Amino acid sequence: MAIARSITSFMFFLLISSNSVNSSVLAQATTAKFTFIGFKGNQTEIQTEGASEIQHENGLLRLTNRNQNVTGTAFYRKPIRLRNFTNSSDIKVCSFSTSFVFVIIPSSPGTGGFGFTFTLSPTPNRPGAESAQYLGLLNRTNNGNASNHVFAVEFDTVQGFKDGADRRGNHIGLNFNNLSSDVQEPLIYYDTEDRKEDFQLESGEPIQVHVNYDGPSETLNVTIYPTRLEFKPKKPLISRRVSELSEILEDEMYVGFTAATGKDQSSAHYVMGWSFSSCGENPMADWLDPSKLPLPPRLSNKKGYDSQVIALIVALSIVTLVLLVLLFIFVMYKRRIQEEDTLEDWEIDYPHRFRYRDLYLATKKFKEKNFFLADWVMEFHTNGGILSAVDQKLGSSFNGREAKLALIVGLLCCHQKPTYRPSMRMVLRYLNGEDQNVPQIDGNWGFSDSSRDDLKTNVVGYVSSDRASSSNTFSSFSEVSSSSIVSGR
Ligand SMILES: *[C@@H]1O[C@H](CO)[C@@H](O)[C@H](O)[C@H]1NC(C)=O
Ligand SMILES: *[C@@H]1O[C@H](CO)[C@@H](O)[C@H](O)[C@H]1NC(C)=O
Ligand SMILES: *[C@@H]1O[C@H](CO)[C@@H](O)[C@H](O)[C@H]1NC(C)=O
Ligand SMILES: *[C@@H]1O[C@H](CO)[C@@H](O)[C@H](O)[C@H]1NC(C)=O
Ligand SMILES: *[C@@H]1O[C@H](CO)[C@@H](O)[C@H](O)[C@H]1NC(C)=O
Ligand SMILES: *[C@@H]1O[C@H](CO)[C@@H](O)[C@H](O)[C@H]1NC(C)=O
Ligand SMILES: *[C@@H]1O[C@H](CO)[C@@H](O)[C@H](O)[C@H]1NC(C)=O
Ligand SMILES: *[C@@H]1O[C@H](CO)[C@@H](O)[C@H](O)[C@H]1NC(C)=O
């Protein structure tokens, strides 16, 4: 009897305890809610594996870096009950709602890949999962197997799944145990007037996602849009009945992200913030205010460039530098040539500077004794033929009166006594004909008689050389006359 009593009391105890376990499980099923505004200080809440990590410096959850052929997973550490009661003939999946903001930074524009997923998984990691088109979620042997029990929303930047998985892609899809998406939509959002606007996953701009599942109607909605919009589009990109979920999900699931890069196609995938809520009447994940989230990494970060690209950049830089140096030398050379030899247009008709070389030759290396241009002109003046100083090559194509005036004013400006030299204002008045009373040049004008003696021979030589245009002895004079003495007009 005693034994029977103890057995019944033991069984009673068992009943009570199993009852209490059951009620605690049911209580759990009604509540699951969390919000991460950035992930700083949340290392213990998130289980990261592979290339994934929570970055200390900015609090971003990085799923993959830009290395090639890597995978990374990040799951909320605690399992979430998504089925409230196990009844093989009447399985109901809890409603759930999640929202997150992500950013994808391609290693360089057009070579990003492969993508990432929001995943419901029976494990808080994905052992054996492969990179590239398997997105760190599955591998070639278990892909499509119903024993996987995984559901994922994929954000794919490479089109195609089988061997031809190398075209650019920009879509989201729904994956049921199988990475060939049953549902696939190119990336757009509906604006306030219900027009489709497309945008790029791997643009480097933050993008917000809402995934809402309604248990009773088995409807799944996915809405995705760039956070810069500052409004949530009313119409979801995907809205459909997904009865598969009740077969795929287990009572408890882990929620999180998987990501992968491929060969020559790699992007860094970041989650900036994440909220989740499940079961209960109408679970709604917390709204994530983009302005409160950590700043996204910058696109200009060059970390992911591979060595070939760097080599190309370096080579191009060197070539550009060499070309610039050559251009600089050429420009400087041209400028020197111009400064040396080119008279500007106005200088041909008006008084102009003399080239150093001309003066050098004309003055026979600046030996004072040898030559004064003014003395030379004065010589003509005293002989009454000042116009002889004009370059013979001009022929008769000049105004004799003006040339004579200019030469006389020029002589006045060279007067031995500075007080006799006219002011610039007077010079202009003389030349403009406003003042006809140009002073006479008196006998005290000059300095050196010796130079004038020398001059005579030179002048003779000049005249003859210009007529014969051959004698080497006077070639220097020819040069002076042909270019510089033009100024004497
Ligand atoms: C994440 O960490 C912050 C700072 O430690 C904390 O305030 C917050 O509650 C954590 N979030 C979650 C969901 O655990
Ligand atoms: C990528 O990684 C897989 C293992 O996950 C390896 O079998 C494959 O050879 C790698 N491919 C490249 C191109 O590195
Ligand atoms: C379990 O799910 C059913 C159907 O959705 C619902 O009627 C019921 O209230 C749920 N029970 C608990 C304990 O949440
Ligand atoms: C399972 O659900 C069906 C339909 O709602 C119900 O008839 C049946 O009694 C349930 N079975 C159990 C074991 O609760
Ligand atoms: C694929 O994944 C399964 C399950 O994680 C694992 O058992 C299997 O070894 C993996 N296969 C390959 C080829 O990695
Ligand atoms: C995966 O899905 C694709 C497309 O729905 C299908 O063709 C393929 O057979 C599936 N794979 C498996 C192993 O079920
Ligand atoms: C699915 O996976 C299970 C367990 O991993 C395995 O026994 C079964 O053969 C697989 N089915 C297929 C079609 O590969
Ligand atoms: C899904 O979207 C449809 C159409 O916009 C809406 O009627 C429905 O209430 C939404 N369901 C959920 C769970 O958000």
Coordinates of C-alpha atoms and ligand atoms in Angstrom, one line a residue:
M1 CA 0.0 0.0 0.0
A2 CA 2.7 2.3 1.1
I3 CA 4.5 1.6 -2.2
A4 CA 1.3 2.2 -4.2
R5 CA 0.8 5.4 -2.4
S6 CA 4.3 6.6 -3.0
I7 CA 4.1 5.6 -6.6
T8 CA 0.8 7.6 -7.1
S9 CA 2.3 10.6 -5.3
F10 CA 5.4 10.3 -7.4
M11 CA 3.3 10.2 -10.6
F12 CA 1.3 13.2 -9.2
F13 CA 4.5 15.0 -8.7
L14 CA 5.6 14.2 -12.2
L15 CA 2.3 15.5 -13.6
I16 CA 2.6 18.8 -11.6
S17 CA 6.2 19.3 -12.7
S18 CA 5.5 18.5 -16.4
N19 CA 2.6 20.9 -16.2
S20 CA 4.8 23.7 -14.9
V21 CA 7.5 23.0 -17.5
N22 CA 4.8 23.2 -20.2
S23 CA 3.4 26.5 -18.9
S24 CA 6.8 28.1 -18.7
V25 CA 7.4 27.0 -22.4
L26 CA 4.1 28.5 -23.4
A27 CA 4.9 31.7 -21.5
Q28 CA 8.3 31.9 -23.4
A29 CA 6.5 31.5 -26.7
T30 CA 4.6 34.8 -26.3
T31 CA 7.6 37.0 -25.8
A32 CA 10.8 37.6 -27.8
K33 CA 11.9 41.1 -28.4
F34 CA 15.2 42.8 -28.8
T35 CA 16.7 46.0 -30.4
F36 CA 20.3 46.7 -31.3
I37 CA 21.1 50.4 -32.0
G38 CA 24.5 49.5 -33.2
F39 CA 26.2 46.6 -31.5
K40 CA 28.6 48.3 -29.1
G41 CA 28.8 46.3 -25.9
N42 CA 26.6 43.5 -27.3
Q43 CA 29.3 40.9 -27.9
T44 CA 27.6 38.5 -25.4
E45 CA 24.2 38.7 -27.2
I46 CA 25.5 38.0 -30.7
Q47 CA 27.3 34.8 -31.7
T48 CA 29.7 35.5 -34.6
E49 CA 31.6 33.0 -36.6
G50 CA 33.9 33.0 -39.7
A51 CA 34.7 36.5 -40.9
S52 CA 32.0 38.1 -38.8
E53 CA 32.7 40.4 -35.8
I54 CA 31.4 43.3 -33.9
Q55 CA 33.7 46.1 -34.6
H56 CA 34.9 47.8 -31.4
E57 CA 35.7 51.1 -32.9
N58 CA 32.2 51.9 -34.4
G59 CA 29.9 49.2 -33.1
L60 CA 29.0 47.9 -36.6
L61 CA 28.3 44.2 -37.0
R62 CA 30.5 43.2 -39.9
L63 CA 29.4 40.0 -41.6
T64 CA 32.3 39.7 -44.0
N65 CA 35.3 41.8 -44.8
R66 CA 36.3 42.2 -48.4
N67 CA 38.6 39.2 -48.5
Q68 CA 37.8 36.7 -51.3
N69 CA 36.0 33.5 -50.7
V70 CA 35.0 34.0 -47.0
T71 CA 31.8 33.3 -45.1
G72 CA 30.6 34.8 -41.9
T73 CA 27.5 34.3 -39.6
A74 CA 26.0 36.3 -36.8
F75 CA 23.1 34.9 -34.7
Y76 CA 21.2 36.1 -31.7
R77 CA 22.6 33.9 -29.0
K78 CA 19.3 32.7 -27.5
P79 CA 16.8 30.5 -29.5
I80 CA 13.4 32.0 -30.3
R81 CA 10.2 30.0 -30.0
L82 CA 8.4 30.4 -33.3
R83 CA 5.8 27.7 -32.9
N84 CA 3.6 27.9 -29.9
F85 CA 2.2 24.3 -29.8
T86 CA 3.3 21.1 -31.4
N87 CA 0.4 19.4 -33.0
S88 CA 1.3 17.5 -36.2
S89 CA -2.1 18.1 -37.7
D90 CA -2.4 21.8 -36.8
I91 CA 0.9 23.6 -36.8
K92 CA 0.8 27.3 -36.3
V93 CA 3.8 29.5 -36.7
C94 CA 4.0 32.6 -34.5
S95 CA 3.9 36.0 -36.2
F96 CA 7.2 37.7 -36.2
S97 CA 8.6 41.1 -37.3
T98 CA 12.2 42.2 -37.8
S99 CA 13.9 45.3 -39.1
F100 CA 17.5 46.0 -39.9
V101 CA 19.7 48.5 -41.6
F102 CA 22.6 47.2 -43.6
V103 CA 25.3 48.6 -45.9
I104 CA 27.4 46.8 -48.5
I105 CA 30.8 48.1 -49.5
P106 CA 32.1 46.5 -52.7
S107 CA 35.9 46.1 -53.1
S108 CA 35.5 48.3 -56.1
P109 CA 32.5 49.4 -58.1
G110 CA 31.1 46.5 -60.2
T111 CA 33.2 43.8 -58.5
G112 CA 31.1 43.3 -55.3
G113 CA 29.7 40.0 -54.2
F114 CA 28.3 37.8 -53.2
G115 CA 25.6 38.8 -50.7
F116 CA 24.0 38.1 -47.4
T117 CA 20.8 36.6 -45.9
F118 CA 18.5 37.1 -43.0
T119 CA 18.1 33.5 -41.7
L120 CA 16.0 31.4 -39.4
S121 CA 18.2 28.4 -38.6
P122 CA 18.0 25.5 -36.2
T123 CA 21.6 26.2 -35.1
P124 CA 23.3 29.5 -34.1
N125 CA 25.9 29.0 -36.8
R126 CA 26.1 27.3 -40.2
P127 CA 28.7 24.5 -40.1
G128 CA 29.9 23.3 -43.4
A129 CA 28.3 26.2 -45.3
E130 CA 30.2 27.4 -48.4
S131 CA 31.1 30.8 -49.7
A132 CA 30.1 32.5 -53.0
Q133 CA 26.6 31.5 -54.2
Y134 CA 26.0 29.4 -51.0
L135 CA 26.1 32.7 -49.1
G136 CA 27.5 31.1 -46.0
L137 CA 24.1 29.4 -45.5
L138 CA 24.3 25.9 -47.2
N139 CA 26.7 23.9 -49.3
R140 CA 26.5 21.9 -52.5
T141 CA 25.7 18.6 -50.7
N142 CA 22.9 19.8 -48.4
N143 CA 21.4 22.5 -50.7
G144 CA 17.7 21.8 -51.2
N145 CA 17.6 19.1 -48.5
A146 CA 14.4 19.3 -46.4
S147 CA 16.4 18.3 -43.3
N148 CA 18.1 21.7 -43.4
H149 CA 15.1 23.5 -41.7
V150 CA 16.4 26.9 -42.9
F151 CA 14.4 29.8 -44.2
A152 CA 16.3 32.8 -45.5
V153 CA 15.6 36.2 -47.2
E154 CA 18.6 36.7 -49.5
F155 CA 20.1 40.0 -50.6
D156 CA 22.1 38.9 -53.6
T157 CA 24.4 41.1 -55.7
V158 CA 25.3 38.3 -58.1
Q159 CA 22.8 36.9 -60.5
G160 CA 22.3 33.2 -61.2
F161 CA 23.0 30.2 -58.9
K162 CA 24.5 27.4 -60.9
D163 CA 27.9 27.6 -62.6
G164 CA 27.0 30.7 -64.5
A165 CA 26.8 32.7 -61.2
D166 CA 28.9 35.6 -62.4
R167 CA 26.4 38.1 -63.8
R168 CA 25.7 41.3 -61.9
G169 CA 22.6 40.9 -59.7
N170 CA 20.6 43.2 -57.6
H171 CA 17.7 41.3 -56.1
I172 CA 16.1 39.8 -53.0
G173 CA 14.7 36.3 -52.8
L174 CA 13.0 33.9 -50.4
N175 CA 14.9 30.6 -49.8
F176 CA 13.3 27.5 -48.4
N177 CA 16.0 25.0 -47.6
N178 CA 17.4 25.8 -51.0
L179 CA 19.5 28.6 -52.3
S180 CA 17.6 28.6 -55.6
S181 CA 15.1 31.2 -54.5
D182 CA 11.4 30.3 -54.9
V183 CA 10.6 33.9 -55.0
Q184 CA 12.9 36.5 -56.5
E185 CA 12.4 40.2 -57.0
P186 CA 14.7 42.9 -58.6
L187 CA 15.4 45.6 -56.1
I188 CA 12.9 48.4 -56.1
Y189 CA 10.7 50.3 -53.7
Y190 CA 7.3 51.9 -54.3
D191 CA 7.3 55.7 -53.8
T192 CA 4.4 57.7 -52.4
E193 CA 2.7 57.6 -55.8
D194 CA 3.1 53.8 -56.1
R195 CA 5.8 54.2 -58.8
K196 CA 8.7 51.8 -58.8
E197 CA 12.1 53.2 -58.0
D198 CA 15.1 51.0 -58.4
F199 CA 18.3 51.3 -56.4
Q200 CA 21.5 49.4 -55.8
L201 CA 22.3 47.0 -52.9
E202 CA 26.0 47.6 -53.1
S203 CA 25.9 51.3 -53.5
G204 CA 27.6 51.8 -50.1
E205 CA 24.4 53.6 -48.8
P206 CA 22.5 52.4 -45.8
I207 CA 19.4 50.3 -46.7
Q208 CA 16.6 49.5 -44.4
V209 CA 14.6 46.2 -44.5
H210 CA 11.3 45.2 -42.8
V211 CA 10.3 41.5 -42.7
N212 CA 6.9 40.9 -41.3
Y213 CA 5.2 37.5 -41.0
D214 CA 1.6 37.2 -40.0
G215 CA 1.0 33.7 -38.5
P216 CA -2.8 33.4 -38.9
S217 CA -2.7 34.4 -42.6
E218 CA 0.7 32.9 -43.3
T219 CA 1.6 36.1 -45.2
L220 CA 5.2 37.3 -45.4
N221 CA 5.9 40.9 -46.4
V222 CA 9.4 42.3 -47.2
T223 CA 9.9 46.0 -47.6
I224 CA 13.3 47.4 -48.5
Y225 CA 14.4 51.0 -49.2
P226 CA 17.4 53.3 -48.8
T227 CA 17.3 55.0 -45.4
R228 CA 17.8 58.4 -47.1
L229 CA 14.1 58.3 -48.1
E230 CA 13.0 59.0 -44.5
F231 CA 9.7 57.3 -45.0
K232 CA 8.7 53.7 -45.1
P233 CA 7.1 52.7 -48.4
K234 CA 3.5 51.6 -47.8
K235 CA 3.6 48.9 -50.4
P236 CA 6.0 46.0 -49.7
L237 CA 8.3 44.7 -52.5
I238 CA 7.3 41.1 -51.6
S239 CA 3.9 40.1 -50.1
R240 CA 2.9 36.5 -50.4
R241 CA 1.6 33.5 -48.6
V242 CA 4.4 31.2 -47.4
S243 CA 2.7 28.1 -46.1
E244 CA 6.1 26.3 -46.4
L245 CA 7.3 28.0 -43.2
S246 CA 5.2 25.7 -41.0
E247 CA 7.0 22.6 -42.4
I248 CA 10.5 24.2 -42.4
L249 CA 10.6 25.8 -39.0
E250 CA 11.2 23.9 -35.8
D251 CA 9.7 25.0 -32.5
E252 CA 12.8 26.9 -31.6
M253 CA 14.9 28.7 -34.1
Y254 CA 17.9 31.0 -34.1
V255 CA 17.6 34.3 -36.0
G256 CA 20.5 36.0 -37.6
F257 CA 22.6 36.7 -40.7
T258 CA 24.9 34.8 -43.0
A259 CA 27.1 36.3 -45.7
A260 CA 29.8 35.3 -48.2
T261 CA 32.2 36.7 -50.7
G262 CA 33.4 34.9 -53.8
K263 CA 36.5 34.7 -56.0
D264 CA 37.1 38.2 -57.6
Q265 CA 33.6 39.2 -56.3
S266 CA 33.8 40.5 -52.7
S267 CA 32.1 43.1 -50.6
A268 CA 32.1 44.0 -47.0
H269 CA 28.7 43.4 -45.5
Y270 CA 27.7 45.4 -42.4
V271 CA 24.6 45.5 -40.2
M272 CA 24.2 48.8 -38.5
G273 CA 21.2 48.1 -36.4
W274 CA 18.6 45.3 -35.8
S275 CA 15.3 44.9 -34.1
F276 CA 13.2 41.8 -33.7
S277 CA 9.9 40.8 -32.1
S278 CA 7.9 37.6 -32.3
C279 CA 4.7 35.9 -31.1
G280 CA 1.9 37.6 -29.2
E281 CA -1.0 39.5 -30.7
N282 CA 0.7 41.7 -33.3
P283 CA 4.4 41.7 -32.9
M284 CA 6.1 44.8 -34.3
A285 CA 9.9 45.2 -34.3
D286 CA 11.1 48.5 -33.0
W287 CA 11.6 51.3 -35.6
L288 CA 15.3 52.0 -36.1
D289 CA 16.0 55.6 -36.3
P290 CA 18.9 55.9 -38.9
S291 CA 20.2 59.0 -37.3
K292 CA 20.8 57.1 -34.1
L293 CA 22.8 54.3 -35.7
P294 CA 26.6 54.2 -36.0
L295 CA 27.9 55.8 -39.1
P296 CA 28.4 53.4 -42.1
P297 CA 31.9 52.8 -43.3
R298 CA 33.0 55.0 -46.1
L299 CA 33.1 53.8 -49.7
S300 CA 36.5 55.3 -50.3
N301 CA 38.2 52.9 -47.9
K302 CA 40.7 51.2 -50.2
K303 CA 41.4 48.2 -48.0
G304 CA 40.0 45.6 -50.4
Y305 CA 41.9 46.5 -53.5
D306 CA 43.9 43.6 -54.8
S307 CA 47.5 43.8 -55.8
Q308 CA 46.9 43.9 -59.5
V309 CA 44.7 47.0 -59.2
I310 CA 47.3 48.6 -56.9
A311 CA 50.0 47.9 -59.4
L312 CA 47.9 49.3 -62.2
I313 CA 47.2 52.5 -60.2
V314 CA 50.9 52.9 -59.3
A315 CA 52.0 52.4 -63.0
L316 CA 49.4 54.9 -64.2
S317 CA 50.5 57.4 -61.5
I318 CA 54.2 57.1 -62.6
V319 CA 53.3 57.5 -66.3
T320 CA 51.2 60.5 -65.5
L321 CA 54.0 62.0 -63.3
V322 CA 56.6 61.5 -66.1
L323 CA 54.2 63.1 -68.6
L324 CA 53.7 66.1 -66.3
V325 CA 57.4 66.6 -65.8
L326 CA 58.0 66.4 -69.6
L327 CA 55.2 68.9 -70.1
F328 CA 56.6 71.2 -67.5
I329 CA 60.1 71.1 -69.1
F330 CA 58.5 71.7 -72.5
V331 CA 56.5 74.7 -71.3
M332 CA 59.6 76.2 -69.5
Y333 CA 61.7 75.6 -72.6
K334 CA 59.0 77.3 -74.8
R335 CA 58.8 80.2 -72.4
R336 CA 62.5 80.7 -72.5
I337 CA 62.6 80.6 -76.3
Q338 CA 59.7 83.1 -76.4
E339 CA 61.4 85.4 -73.9
E340 CA 64.6 85.3 -75.9
D341 CA 63.3 85.6 -79.4
T342 CA 59.8 86.6 -79.8
L343 CA 58.7 90.2 -80.0
E344 CA 55.1 90.7 -79.3
D345 CA 53.0 92.2 -82.1
W346 CA 52.9 95.6 -80.6
E347 CA 56.6 95.7 -80.2
I348 CA 57.2 95.6 -83.9
D349 CA 55.4 98.8 -84.5
Y350 CA 56.5 100.6 -81.4
P351 CA 59.6 101.0 -79.3
H352 CA 60.4 97.7 -77.6
R353 CA 63.0 96.1 -75.5
F354 CA 66.2 94.9 -77.0
R355 CA 67.3 91.4 -76.9
Y356 CA 70.2 90.8 -74.7
R357 CA 72.0 89.0 -77.5
D358 CA 71.5 92.0 -79.9
L359 CA 72.7 94.5 -77.4
Y360 CA 75.6 92.2 -76.6
L361 CA 76.7 92.0 -80.2
A362 CA 75.9 95.6 -81.1
T363 CA 78.0 96.9 -78.2
K364 CA 80.8 94.5 -78.9
K365 CA 80.4 92.8 -75.5
F366 CA 79.4 96.1 -73.8
K367 CA 82.8 97.7 -74.2
E368 CA 81.9 101.3 -73.5
K369 CA 84.6 102.5 -75.9
N370 CA 83.2 100.7 -78.9
F371 CA 79.6 101.8 -79.4
F372 CA 76.7 103.9 -78.3
L373 CA 73.5 103.5 -80.2
A374 CA 72.6 107.1 -79.4
D375 CA 76.0 108.4 -80.7
W376 CA 75.4 106.4 -83.8
V377 CA 72.1 108.1 -84.4
M378 CA 73.5 111.5 -83.5
E379 CA 76.1 111.0 -86.1
F380 CA 73.3 110.8 -88.7
H381 CA 71.6 113.8 -87.2
T382 CA 74.5 116.1 -87.3
N383 CA 75.0 115.0 -90.9
G384 CA 71.4 116.0 -91.6
G385 CA 70.3 112.5 -92.5
I386 CA 68.8 111.1 -89.3
L387 CA 66.5 108.9 -91.2
S388 CA 69.5 106.8 -92.3
A389 CA 69.2 105.3 -88.8
V390 CA 66.0 103.6 -89.8
D391 CA 66.4 100.0 -90.7
Q392 CA 66.9 99.9 -94.4
K393 CA 64.8 96.7 -94.7
L394 CA 61.7 98.8 -94.0
G395 CA 62.2 100.3 -97.4
S396 CA 59.8 103.2 -97.6
S397 CA 57.0 101.7 -95.6
F398 CA 57.2 104.2 -92.8
N399 CA 56.2 107.8 -92.1
G400 CA 59.4 109.8 -92.3
R401 CA 58.1 112.7 -90.3
E402 CA 57.1 110.5 -87.4
A403 CA 60.3 108.5 -87.5
K404 CA 62.4 111.7 -87.5
L405 CA 60.4 113.0 -84.6
A406 CA 60.8 109.8 -82.6
L407 CA 64.6 109.7 -83.3
I408 CA 65.1 113.3 -82.2
V409 CA 63.0 112.8 -79.1
G410 CA 65.0 109.7 -78.4
L411 CA 68.3 111.7 -78.7
L412 CA 66.9 114.3 -76.3
C413 CA 66.2 111.6 -73.8
C414 CA 69.9 110.6 -74.0
H415 CA 71.1 114.1 -73.4
Q416 CA 74.3 114.4 -71.4
K417 CA 72.7 116.8 -69.0
P418 CA 69.7 115.2 -67.3
T419 CA 67.9 118.6 -67.1
Y420 CA 67.7 118.7 -70.8
R421 CA 66.0 115.4 -71.0
P422 CA 62.2 115.8 -71.4
S423 CA 59.8 114.3 -68.9
M424 CA 57.7 111.3 -70.0
R425 CA 54.7 113.5 -70.2
M426 CA 56.5 115.8 -72.6
V427 CA 57.8 112.9 -74.6
L428 CA 54.2 111.8 -75.1
R429 CA 53.1 115.2 -76.0
Y430 CA 55.9 115.5 -78.6
L431 CA 55.2 112.2 -80.1
N432 CA 51.4 112.8 -80.2
G433 CA 52.1 116.1 -81.9
E434 CA 50.4 118.1 -79.1
D435 CA 53.5 120.1 -78.7
Q436 CA 55.3 121.1 -81.8
N437 CA 58.2 122.9 -80.1
V438 CA 60.6 120.0 -79.8
P439 CA 63.9 121.6 -78.5
Q440 CA 66.9 121.8 -80.7
I441 CA 69.7 119.4 -80.0
D442 CA 72.8 121.5 -79.1
G443 CA 76.5 120.8 -79.4
N444 CA 76.8 119.7 -75.8
W445 CA 74.6 116.7 -76.4
G446 CA 77.2 113.8 -76.5
F447 CA 79.7 112.2 -74.3
S448 CA 82.6 110.6 -76.1
D449 CA 84.2 111.6 -79.3
S450 CA 86.2 108.4 -79.4
S451 CA 83.1 106.3 -79.8
R452 CA 82.0 108.5 -82.6
D453 CA 85.2 108.0 -84.4
D454 CA 84.7 104.2 -84.1
L455 CA 81.2 104.6 -85.1
K456 CA 82.0 106.1 -88.4
T457 CA 83.7 103.0 -89.6
N458 CA 80.9 100.9 -88.3
V459 CA 78.3 102.9 -89.9
V460 CA 80.0 102.7 -93.2
G461 CA 80.3 99.0 -92.7
Y462 CA 76.7 98.8 -91.7
V463 CA 75.5 100.5 -94.8
S464 CA 77.7 98.5 -97.1
S465 CA 77.0 95.2 -95.4
D466 CA 73.3 95.8 -95.7
R467 CA 73.7 96.5 -99.4
A468 CA 76.0 93.5 -100.0
S469 CA 74.5 91.4 -97.2
S470 CA 77.4 89.1 -97.1
S471 CA 80.4 90.4 -95.1
N472 CA 80.9 88.4 -92.0
T473 CA 82.7 91.2 -90.4
F474 CA 79.6 93.2 -90.1
S475 CA 77.1 90.5 -89.6
S476 CA 76.6 91.6 -86.0
F477 CA 75.5 95.0 -87.2
S478 CA 73.1 93.5 -89.7
E479 CA 71.4 91.7 -86.8
V480 CA 71.1 94.9 -84.8
S481 CA 69.6 96.7 -87.7
S482 CA 67.2 94.0 -88.8
S483 CA 65.5 93.6 -85.5
S484 CA 66.4 96.2 -82.9
I485 CA 66.8 99.4 -84.8
V486 CA 63.3 98.9 -86.1
S487 CA 62.5 100.6 -82.8
G488 CA 63.9 103.7 -84.2
R489 CA 60.9 104.3 -86.4
Ligands
LIG1 C1 23.5 46.1 -26.1 O1 24.4 46.8 -25.3 C2 24.0 48.0 -24.7 C3 25.2 48.6 -24.0 O2 25.8 47.6 -23.1 C4 22.8 47.7 -23.8 O3 22.3 48.9 -23.2 C5 21.7 47.1 -24.6 O4 20.6 46.8 -23.8 C6 22.2 45.9 -25.3 N1 21.1 45.4 -26.2 C7 20.6 44.2 -26.1 C8 19.6 43.9 -27.1 O5 21.1 43.3 -25.4
LIG2 C1 37.0 28.9 -51.8 O1 36.8 28.2 -50.6 C2 36.5 26.8 -50.7 C3 36.3 26.3 -49.4 O2 35.3 27.0 -48.7 C4 37.6 26.2 -51.5 O3 37.2 24.8 -51.7 C5 37.8 26.8 -52.8 O4 38.9 26.3 -53.5 C6 38.1 28.3 -52.6 N1 38.1 29.0 -53.9 C7 39.1 29.9 -54.2 C8 39.0 30.4 -55.5 O5 39.9 30.3 -53.4
LIG3 C1 -1.1 29.2 -30.2 O1 -1.5 29.5 -31.5 C2 -2.9 29.5 -31.7 C3 -3.1 29.8 -33.2 O2 -2.4 30.9 -33.7 C4 -3.5 30.6 -30.9 O3 -4.9 30.6 -31.0 C5 -3.2 30.4 -29.4 O4 -3.7 31.4 -28.6 C6 -1.7 30.2 -29.2 N1 -1.4 29.9 -27.9 C7 -0.5 30.5 -27.1 C8 -0.3 30.0 -25.7 O5 0.1 31.4 -27.6
LIG4 C1 -4.4 19.0 -33.1 O1 -5.2 20.0 -33.8 C2 -6.4 19.4 -34.3 C3 -7.1 20.5 -35.1 O2 -7.1 21.7 -34.5 C4 -7.2 18.9 -33.1 O3 -8.4 18.3 -33.6 C5 -6.5 17.9 -32.3 O4 -7.2 17.5 -31.2 C6 -5.1 18.4 -31.9 N1 -4.3 17.4 -31.3 C7 -3.7 17.5 -30.1 C8 -2.9 16.4 -29.7 O5 -3.8 18.6 -29.5
LIG5 C1 27.6 20.5 -46.0 O1 27.0 20.8 -44.8 C2 26.6 19.6 -44.0 C3 25.8 20.1 -42.8 O2 26.4 21.1 -42.1 C4 27.9 18.9 -43.6 O3 27.6 17.8 -42.8 C5 28.7 18.5 -44.8 O4 29.9 17.9 -44.5 C6 28.9 19.7 -45.7 N1 29.5 19.3 -47.0 C7 30.5 19.8 -47.5 C8 31.0 19.3 -48.9 O5 31.1 20.7 -47.0
LIG6 C1 16.1 24.0 -55.3 O1 15.2 24.8 -55.9 C2 15.2 24.8 -57.3 C3 14.3 25.9 -57.8 O2 13.1 25.9 -57.1 C4 14.8 23.4 -57.8 O3 14.9 23.3 -59.2 C5 15.8 22.4 -57.2 O4 15.4 21.1 -57.6 C6 15.8 22.5 -55.7 N1 16.8 21.6 -55.2 C7 16.5 20.6 -54.4 C8 17.7 19.8 -54.0 O5 15.4 20.4 -54.1
LIG7 C1 19.4 15.1 -46.8 O1 20.1 15.1 -45.6 C2 20.0 13.9 -44.8 C3 20.7 14.1 -43.5 O2 21.8 15.0 -43.7 C4 20.5 12.7 -45.6 O3 20.4 11.6 -44.9 C5 19.8 12.6 -46.9 O4 20.3 11.6 -47.8 C6 19.8 13.9 -47.7 N1 18.9 13.9 -48.8 C7 19.4 14.2 -50.0 C8 18.3 14.1 -51.1 O5 20.5 14.5 -50.2
LIG8 C1 1.5 42.8 -46.0 O1 1.2 43.7 -47.0 C2 -0.2 43.7 -47.3 C3 -0.3 44.6 -48.5 O2 0.3 45.8 -48.3 C4 -1.0 44.2 -46.1 O3 -2.4 44.2 -46.5 C5 -0.7 43.2 -45.0 O4 -1.4 43.7 -43.8 C6 0.8 43.1 -44.7 N1 1.0 42.1 -43.7 C7 2.0 42.2 -42.8 C8 2.1 41.0 -41.9 O5 2.7 43.2 -42.7

